[in-house]
XYZ file of C-alpha atoms in Angstrom:
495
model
C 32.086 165.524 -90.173
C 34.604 162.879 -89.036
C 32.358 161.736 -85.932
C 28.426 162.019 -87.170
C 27.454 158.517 -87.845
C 24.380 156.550 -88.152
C 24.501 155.639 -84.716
C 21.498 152.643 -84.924
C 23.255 151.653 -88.078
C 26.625 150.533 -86.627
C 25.629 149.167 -83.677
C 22.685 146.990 -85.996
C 26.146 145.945 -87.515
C 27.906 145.299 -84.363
C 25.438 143.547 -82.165
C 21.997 142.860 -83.865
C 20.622 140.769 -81.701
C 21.307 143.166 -78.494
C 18.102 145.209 -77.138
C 18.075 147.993 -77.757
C 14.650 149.493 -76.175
C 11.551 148.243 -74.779
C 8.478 149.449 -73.885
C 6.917 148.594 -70.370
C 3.481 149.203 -70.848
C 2.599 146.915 -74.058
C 6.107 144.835 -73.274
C 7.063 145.572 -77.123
C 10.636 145.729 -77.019
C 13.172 145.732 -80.608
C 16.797 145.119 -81.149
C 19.039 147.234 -82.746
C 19.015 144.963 -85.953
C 15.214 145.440 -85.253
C 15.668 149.254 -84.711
C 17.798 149.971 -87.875
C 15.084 147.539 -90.141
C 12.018 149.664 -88.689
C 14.517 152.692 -88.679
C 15.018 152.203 -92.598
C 11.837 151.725 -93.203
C 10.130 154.230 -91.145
C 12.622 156.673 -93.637
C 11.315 155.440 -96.277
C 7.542 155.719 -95.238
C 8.129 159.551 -94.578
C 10.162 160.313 -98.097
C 8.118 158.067 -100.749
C 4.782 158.319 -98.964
C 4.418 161.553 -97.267
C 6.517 163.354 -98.880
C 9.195 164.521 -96.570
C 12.903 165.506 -96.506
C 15.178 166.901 -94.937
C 14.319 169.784 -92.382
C 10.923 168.610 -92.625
C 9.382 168.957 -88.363
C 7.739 165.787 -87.156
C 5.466 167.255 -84.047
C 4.938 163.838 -81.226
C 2.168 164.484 -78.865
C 2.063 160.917 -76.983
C 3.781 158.799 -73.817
C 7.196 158.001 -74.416
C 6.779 155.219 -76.819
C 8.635 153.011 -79.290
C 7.821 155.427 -82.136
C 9.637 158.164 -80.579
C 12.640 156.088 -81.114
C 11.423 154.607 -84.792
C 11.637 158.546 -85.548
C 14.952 159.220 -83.687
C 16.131 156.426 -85.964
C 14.801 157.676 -89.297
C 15.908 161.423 -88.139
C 19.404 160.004 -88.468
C 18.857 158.947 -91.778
C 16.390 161.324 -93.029
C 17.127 164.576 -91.394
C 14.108 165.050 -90.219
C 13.248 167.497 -86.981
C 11.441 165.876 -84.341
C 9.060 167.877 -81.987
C 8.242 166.222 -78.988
C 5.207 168.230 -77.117
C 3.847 168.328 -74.005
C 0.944 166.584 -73.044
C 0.285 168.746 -70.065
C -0.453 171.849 -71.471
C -3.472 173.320 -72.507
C -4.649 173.704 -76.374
C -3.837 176.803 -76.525
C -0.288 176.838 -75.682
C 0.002 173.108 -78.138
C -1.571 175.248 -80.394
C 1.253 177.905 -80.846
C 4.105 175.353 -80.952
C 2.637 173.909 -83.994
C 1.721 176.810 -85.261
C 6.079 178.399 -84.801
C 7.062 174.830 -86.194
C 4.726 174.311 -88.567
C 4.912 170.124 -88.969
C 4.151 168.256 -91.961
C 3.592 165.468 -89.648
C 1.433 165.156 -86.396
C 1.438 162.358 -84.284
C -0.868 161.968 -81.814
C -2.144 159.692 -79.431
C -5.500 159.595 -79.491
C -5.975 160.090 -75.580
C -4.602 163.380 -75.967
C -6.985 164.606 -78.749
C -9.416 166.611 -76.425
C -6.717 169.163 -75.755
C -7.056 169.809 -79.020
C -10.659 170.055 -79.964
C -10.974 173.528 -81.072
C -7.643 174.417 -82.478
C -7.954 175.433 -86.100
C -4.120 174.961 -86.982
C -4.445 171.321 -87.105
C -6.300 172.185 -90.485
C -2.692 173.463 -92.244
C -0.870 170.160 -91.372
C -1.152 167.753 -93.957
C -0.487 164.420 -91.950
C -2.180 163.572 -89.212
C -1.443 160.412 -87.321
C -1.783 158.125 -84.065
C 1.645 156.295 -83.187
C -0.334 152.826 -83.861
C -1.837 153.826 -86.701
C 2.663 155.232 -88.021
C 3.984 151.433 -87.258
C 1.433 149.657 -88.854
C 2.318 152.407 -91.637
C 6.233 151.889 -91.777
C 5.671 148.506 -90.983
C 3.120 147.594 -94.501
C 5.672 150.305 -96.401
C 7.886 148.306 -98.664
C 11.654 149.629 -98.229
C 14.111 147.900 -101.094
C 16.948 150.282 -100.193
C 17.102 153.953 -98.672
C 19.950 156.418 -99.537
C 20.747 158.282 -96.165
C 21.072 162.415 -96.253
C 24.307 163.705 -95.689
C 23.693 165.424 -92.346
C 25.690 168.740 -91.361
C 26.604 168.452 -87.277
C 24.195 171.678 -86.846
C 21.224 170.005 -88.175
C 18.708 169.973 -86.346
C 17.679 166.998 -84.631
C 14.819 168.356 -82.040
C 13.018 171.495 -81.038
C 12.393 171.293 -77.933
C 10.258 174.085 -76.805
C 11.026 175.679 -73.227
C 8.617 177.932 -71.156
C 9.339 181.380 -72.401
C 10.818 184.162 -69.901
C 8.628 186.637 -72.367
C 5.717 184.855 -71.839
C 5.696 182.789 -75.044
C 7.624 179.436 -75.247
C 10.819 179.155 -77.447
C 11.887 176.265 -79.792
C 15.294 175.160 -78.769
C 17.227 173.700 -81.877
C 19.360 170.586 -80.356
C 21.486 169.456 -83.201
C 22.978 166.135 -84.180
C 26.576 167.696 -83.266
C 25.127 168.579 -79.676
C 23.456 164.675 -79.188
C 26.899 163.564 -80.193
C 28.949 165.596 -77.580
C 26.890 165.476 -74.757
C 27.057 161.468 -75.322
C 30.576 161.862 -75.388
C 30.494 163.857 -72.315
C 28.152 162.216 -70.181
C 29.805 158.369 -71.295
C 33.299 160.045 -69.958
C 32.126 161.316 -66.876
C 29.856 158.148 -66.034
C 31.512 155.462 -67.737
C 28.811 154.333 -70.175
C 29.417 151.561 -71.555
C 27.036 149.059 -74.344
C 26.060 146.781 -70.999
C 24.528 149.503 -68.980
C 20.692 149.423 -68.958
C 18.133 152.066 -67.462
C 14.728 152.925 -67.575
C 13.668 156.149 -69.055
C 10.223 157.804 -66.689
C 10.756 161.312 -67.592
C 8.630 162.447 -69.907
C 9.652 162.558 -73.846
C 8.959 166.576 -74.366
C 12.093 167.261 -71.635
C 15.748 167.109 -72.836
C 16.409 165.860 -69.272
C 13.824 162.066 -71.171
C 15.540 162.162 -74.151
C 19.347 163.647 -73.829
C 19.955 163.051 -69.993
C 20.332 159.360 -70.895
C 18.524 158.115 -73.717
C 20.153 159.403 -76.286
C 23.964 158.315 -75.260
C 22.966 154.764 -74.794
C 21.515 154.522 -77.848
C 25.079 156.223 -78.825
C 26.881 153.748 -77.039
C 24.709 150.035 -77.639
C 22.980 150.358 -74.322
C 19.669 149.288 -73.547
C 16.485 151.406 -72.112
C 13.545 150.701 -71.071
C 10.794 153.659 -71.507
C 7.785 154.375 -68.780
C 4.739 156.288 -69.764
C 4.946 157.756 -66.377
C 6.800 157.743 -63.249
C 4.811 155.425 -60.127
C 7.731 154.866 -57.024
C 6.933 151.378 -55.986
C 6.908 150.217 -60.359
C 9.812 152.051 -60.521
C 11.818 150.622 -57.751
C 11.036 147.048 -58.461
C 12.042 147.379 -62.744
C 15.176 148.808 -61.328
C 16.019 145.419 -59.436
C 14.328 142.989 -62.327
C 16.033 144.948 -65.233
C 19.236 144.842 -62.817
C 19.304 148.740 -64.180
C 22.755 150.222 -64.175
C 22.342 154.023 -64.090
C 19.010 155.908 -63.099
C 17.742 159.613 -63.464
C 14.947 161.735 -61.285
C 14.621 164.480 -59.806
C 14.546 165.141 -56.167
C 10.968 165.140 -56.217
C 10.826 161.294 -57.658
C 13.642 160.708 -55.476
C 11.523 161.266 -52.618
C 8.678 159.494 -53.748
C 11.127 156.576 -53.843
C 11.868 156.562 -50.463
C 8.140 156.542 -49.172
C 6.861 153.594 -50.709
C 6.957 149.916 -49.018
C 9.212 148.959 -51.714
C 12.030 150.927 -50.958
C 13.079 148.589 -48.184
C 12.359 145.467 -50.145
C 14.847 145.888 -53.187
C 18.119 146.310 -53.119
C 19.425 147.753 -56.311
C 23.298 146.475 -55.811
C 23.443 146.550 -59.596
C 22.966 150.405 -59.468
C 26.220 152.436 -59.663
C 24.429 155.793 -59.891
C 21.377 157.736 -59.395
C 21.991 161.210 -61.649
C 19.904 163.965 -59.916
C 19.203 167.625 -61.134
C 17.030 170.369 -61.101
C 17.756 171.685 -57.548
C 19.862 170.919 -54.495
C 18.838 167.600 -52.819
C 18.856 167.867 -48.656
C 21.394 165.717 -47.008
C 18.925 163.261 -45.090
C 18.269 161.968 -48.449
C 21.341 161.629 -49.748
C 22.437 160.005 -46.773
C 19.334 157.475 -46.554
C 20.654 156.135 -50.178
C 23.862 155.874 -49.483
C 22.540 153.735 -46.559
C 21.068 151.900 -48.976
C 23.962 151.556 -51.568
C 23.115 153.787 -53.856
C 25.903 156.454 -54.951
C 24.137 159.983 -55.716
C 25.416 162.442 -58.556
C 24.067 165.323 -58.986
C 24.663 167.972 -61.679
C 23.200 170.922 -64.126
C 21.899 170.983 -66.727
C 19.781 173.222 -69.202
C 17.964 172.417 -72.992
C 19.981 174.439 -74.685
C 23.613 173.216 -73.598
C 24.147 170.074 -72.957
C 22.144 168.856 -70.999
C 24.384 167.128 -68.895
C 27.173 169.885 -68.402
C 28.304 169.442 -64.146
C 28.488 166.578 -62.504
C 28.989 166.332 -58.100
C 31.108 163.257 -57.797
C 29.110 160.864 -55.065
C 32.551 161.199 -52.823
C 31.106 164.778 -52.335
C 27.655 164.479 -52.482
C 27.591 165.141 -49.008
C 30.655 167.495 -48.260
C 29.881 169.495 -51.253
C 26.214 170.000 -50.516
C 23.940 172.024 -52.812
C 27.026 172.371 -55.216
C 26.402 171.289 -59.471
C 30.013 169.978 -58.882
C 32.682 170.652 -61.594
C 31.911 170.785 -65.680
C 31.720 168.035 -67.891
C 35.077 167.020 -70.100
C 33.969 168.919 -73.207
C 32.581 172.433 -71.611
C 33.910 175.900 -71.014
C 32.268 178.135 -68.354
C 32.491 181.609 -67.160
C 31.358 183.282 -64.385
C 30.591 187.124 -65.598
C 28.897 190.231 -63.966
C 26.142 192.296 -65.452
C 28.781 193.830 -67.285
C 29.822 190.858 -69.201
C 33.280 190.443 -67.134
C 34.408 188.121 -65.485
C 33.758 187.932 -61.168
C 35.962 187.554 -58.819
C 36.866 183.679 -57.218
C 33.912 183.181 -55.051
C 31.408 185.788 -56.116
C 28.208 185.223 -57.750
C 27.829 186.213 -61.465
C 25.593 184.876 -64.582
C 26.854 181.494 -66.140
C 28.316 181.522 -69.396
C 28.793 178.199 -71.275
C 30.717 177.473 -74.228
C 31.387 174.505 -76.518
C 30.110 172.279 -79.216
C 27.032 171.352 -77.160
C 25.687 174.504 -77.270
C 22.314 175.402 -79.131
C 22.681 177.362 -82.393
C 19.594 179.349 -81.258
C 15.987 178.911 -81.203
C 13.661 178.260 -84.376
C 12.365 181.063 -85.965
C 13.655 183.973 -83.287
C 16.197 185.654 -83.983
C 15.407 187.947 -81.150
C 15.815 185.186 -78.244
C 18.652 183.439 -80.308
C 20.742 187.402 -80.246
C 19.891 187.622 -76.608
C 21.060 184.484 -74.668
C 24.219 184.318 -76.659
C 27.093 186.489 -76.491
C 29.865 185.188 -79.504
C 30.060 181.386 -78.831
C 28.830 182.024 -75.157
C 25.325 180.716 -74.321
C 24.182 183.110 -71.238
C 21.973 180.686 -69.233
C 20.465 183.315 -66.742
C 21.313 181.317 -63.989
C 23.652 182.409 -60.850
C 26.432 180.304 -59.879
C 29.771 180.903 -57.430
C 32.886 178.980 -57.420
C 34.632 178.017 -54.222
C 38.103 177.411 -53.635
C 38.013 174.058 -54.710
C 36.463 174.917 -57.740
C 32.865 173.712 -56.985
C 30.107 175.365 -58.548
C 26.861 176.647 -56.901
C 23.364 177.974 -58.504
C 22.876 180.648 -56.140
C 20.173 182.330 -57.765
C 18.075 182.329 -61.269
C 18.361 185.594 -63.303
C 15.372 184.910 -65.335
C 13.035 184.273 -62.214
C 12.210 180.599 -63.355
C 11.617 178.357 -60.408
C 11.289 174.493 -60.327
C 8.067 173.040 -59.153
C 8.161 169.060 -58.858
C 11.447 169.144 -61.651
C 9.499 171.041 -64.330
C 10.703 174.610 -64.620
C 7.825 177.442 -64.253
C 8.737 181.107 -65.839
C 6.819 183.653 -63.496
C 6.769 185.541 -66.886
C 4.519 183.214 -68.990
C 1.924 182.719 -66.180
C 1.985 186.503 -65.751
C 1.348 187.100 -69.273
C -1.965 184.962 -69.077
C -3.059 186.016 -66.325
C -2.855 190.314 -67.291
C -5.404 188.709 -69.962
C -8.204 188.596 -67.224
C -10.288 191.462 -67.255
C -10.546 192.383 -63.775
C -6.771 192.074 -63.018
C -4.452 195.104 -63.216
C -1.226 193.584 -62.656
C 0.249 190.209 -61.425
C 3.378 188.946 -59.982
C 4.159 185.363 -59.819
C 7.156 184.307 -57.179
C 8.060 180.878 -56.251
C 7.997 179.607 -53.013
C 8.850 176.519 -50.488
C 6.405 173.404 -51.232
C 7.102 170.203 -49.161
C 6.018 167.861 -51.719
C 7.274 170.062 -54.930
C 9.949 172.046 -54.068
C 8.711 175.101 -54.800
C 5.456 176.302 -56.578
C 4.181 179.179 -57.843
C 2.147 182.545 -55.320
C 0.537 184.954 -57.119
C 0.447 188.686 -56.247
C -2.760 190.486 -57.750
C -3.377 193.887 -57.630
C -7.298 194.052 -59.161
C -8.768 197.040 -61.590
C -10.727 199.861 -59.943
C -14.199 198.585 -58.907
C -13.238 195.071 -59.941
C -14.676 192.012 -57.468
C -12.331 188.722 -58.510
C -11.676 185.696 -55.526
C -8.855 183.163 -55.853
C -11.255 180.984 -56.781
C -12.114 182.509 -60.033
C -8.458 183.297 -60.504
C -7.598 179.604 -60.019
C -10.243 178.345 -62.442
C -9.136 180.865 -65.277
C -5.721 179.489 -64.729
C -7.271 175.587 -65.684
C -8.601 177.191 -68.674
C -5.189 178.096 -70.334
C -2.360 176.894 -68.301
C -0.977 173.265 -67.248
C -1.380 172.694 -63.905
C 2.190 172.552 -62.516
C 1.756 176.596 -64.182
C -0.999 177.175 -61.914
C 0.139 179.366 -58.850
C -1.169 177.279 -55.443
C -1.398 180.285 -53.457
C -2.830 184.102 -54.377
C -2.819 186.547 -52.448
C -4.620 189.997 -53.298
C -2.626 193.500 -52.913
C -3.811 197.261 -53.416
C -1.004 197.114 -55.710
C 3.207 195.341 -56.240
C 6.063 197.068 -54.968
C 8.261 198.515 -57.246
C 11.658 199.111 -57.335
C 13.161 202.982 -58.237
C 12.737 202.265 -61.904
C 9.564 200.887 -61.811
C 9.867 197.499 -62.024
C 8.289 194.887 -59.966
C 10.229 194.044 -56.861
C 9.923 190.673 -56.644
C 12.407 189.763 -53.930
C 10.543 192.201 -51.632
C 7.700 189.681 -52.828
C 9.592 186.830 -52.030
């Protein structure tokens, strides 16, 4: 393990006094001689107090918060597994993460408590905390030394838990050999340096809040500040103020950014990038930033590789529209047919990536672990082509996921609820054009014999049990789906 250090550690040692992070909302902010003190002692707090070690799952349900990187910290010295939740679904769905990773440690904010009135699992975790109520914990903890775990580069660091394509989420491991490479990756291909600053508005349950950026400055003695949310005109004017160095959204937020009054009132010169994924952004709006000064990149990315694994130069962000651009130093691709061979130059095929950014598996399936990986390949289920030039293009998604406002929505899990109603005898969910979103989700419903249902009624039982970027926006009623020769749905006659 010549390259896994303590990353707060050295850089404590290196520049103490440098910030590290700070938090908008309460305007706490620590250092990284700050951040390897709390670090330490946040360690400590878990191991003498509450009894955990290494392995042991930390669940987060809150905003992205200083204690998400107090834990990041103490993972690196503990071993710990952090897993961040989200805080838009419903009870239910919290409710079977926790119960697949099983946490000896819960924090949650207390805002976010009513999702989970009900829920009998929280009864079988045996520490149960808001993030206030953890640092004044760690903080009244006394720490007179803490020997750090030796920590194997497939450790896991996070589960991150993804919408699953068999209607039941899976828990991504991302390892402490994965945070390390795509650092390396992303600081090569951007030039990330310790005197880059950005602020962090995507939430702390996507690899795209914690891994897109966060992680490799904290690699590389950068400084972040985090948002609780994402508001354009807040956004744009911290991005001048903070003089903020690199930025991420997706086109959605990137949008949003150009709509506000604010957007002609800054001028963000100390901005050498906006980083932009999750789907193809059109060229007006590339062009209006570049108008403005503001170089575009845009790339791919998924949770389980990576994430940051192409990158579009900003020289091409216009000529090379709709392409990922052209992998990351560290990654090996293939383009293969159905088959698992390779495709000819310029023909569409699945996306194969390999490398040591690449997920070990998911926690506790075996099954989903066997069947996205092929050897050291990770299958992602997405459809790219190549060009001449060797530019890659997502063409199409195997798995059916579509993105609605950058979160990804599996037509599978929201299919899988809905068969639970009663009245319904099958479901199909496709995505389709949304101005504002991008895409969001129509559902086809074919009702049982006899059975009286409106969209109405369907829309409501979809509140019930689903978050609401889940919940189709349009549903249209049909005597029943097509289906293809072997009797599956055919959902691109649906489309």
């Amino acid at each position: 393990m010549p390259y896994r250090k303590d990353w707060i550690e050295r850089w404590a040692l290196y520049q103490p006094e440098k910030q590290a992070v700070r938090e908008h909302s309460s305007q706490r902010s620590l250092s990284y001689g700050q951040l390897q003190e709390q670090g330490l002692k946040a360690a400590a707090f878990l191991k003498e107090k509450l009894k955990l070690q290494k392995g042991s799952r930390v669940a987060i349900l809150a905003d992205f918060c200083l204690e998400h990187i107090l834990l990041f910290a103490a993972a690196q010295k503990l071993g710990i597994i952090l897993v961040p939740l989200n805080y838009r679904l419903t009870g239910r769905e919290l409710a079977f993460m926790l119960d697949n990773c099983r946490p000896e440690l819960f924090l949650a904010d207390e805002r976010y408590y009513p999702l989970l009135e009900g829920q009998h699992i929280l009864e079988q975790i045996r520490h149960l905390m808001s993030p206030a109520a953890f640092s004044t914990a760690i903080a009244e903890h006394p720490c007179q030394g803490f020997d750090s775990e030796e920590l194997e580069d497939d450790h896991p660091l996070f589960i991150l838990y993804t919408s699953g394509t068999t209607g039941f989420p899976k828990g991504a491991l991302y390892t402490h050999g994965m945070a390390f490479w795509n650092s390396i990756n992303t600081a090569t291909r951007l030039d990330i340096t310790s005197q880059d600053h950005t602020l962090v508005c995507m939430p702390p349950f996507h690899t795209g809040g914690w891994n897109v950026f966060l992680t490799p400055f904290l690699h590389h003695g950068a400084s972040v500040t985090l948002l609780p949310k994402f508001e354009a005109g807040q956004v744009l004017q911290l991005l001048e103020q903070e003089k903020a160095t690199l930025f991420m959204a997706v086109p959605t937020m990137l949008k949003m950014l150009l709509d506000v009054p604010e957007f002609a009132q800054v001028g963000l010169e100390s901005i050498r990038y906006f980083i932009v994924g999750g789907e193809p952004l059109p060229i007006p709006t590339i062009e209006r930033w570049h108008q403005k000064g503001v170089l575009i990149r845009q790339g791919y990315g998924l949770t389980e590789v990576g994430p940051n694994v192409t990158s579009l130069n900003h020289q091409d962000a216009v000529r090379k529209q709709g392409s990922i651009g052209t992998p990351n130093f560290y990654v090996e691709y293939q383009i293969m047919d159905d088959a698992g061979k390779p495709v000819a130059q310029g023909e569409a095929g699945e996306f194969w990536l390999r490398g040591p950014m690449v997920t070990p598996g998911y926690w506790q399936n075996p099954e989903g672990t066997a069947a996205a990986k092929e050897g050291d390949w990770f299958k992602t289920g997405d459809m790219v082509r190549q060009d001449a030039e060797g530019f890659l293009y997502v063409v199409d998604r195997k798995k059916n996921m579509f993105i609605s406002g950058g979160e990804n929505v599996y037509p599978a899990e929201v299919e899988h609820y809905l068969i639970g109603h009663p009245a319904i005898e099958e479901v199909a969910i496709v995505g389709t054009p949304d101005e504002r979103w991008g895409e969001v989700g129509k559902a086809f419903v074919a009702l049982k014999e006899g059975a009286m249902l409106s969209e109405q009624e369907i829309l409501e039982f979809c509140r019930q049990g689903l978050a609401k970027y889940k919940i189709p926006k349009y549903v249209q009623f049909v005597g029943e789906l097509p289906k293809t020769d072997t009797g599956k749905i055919a959902r691109m006659l649906l489309k």
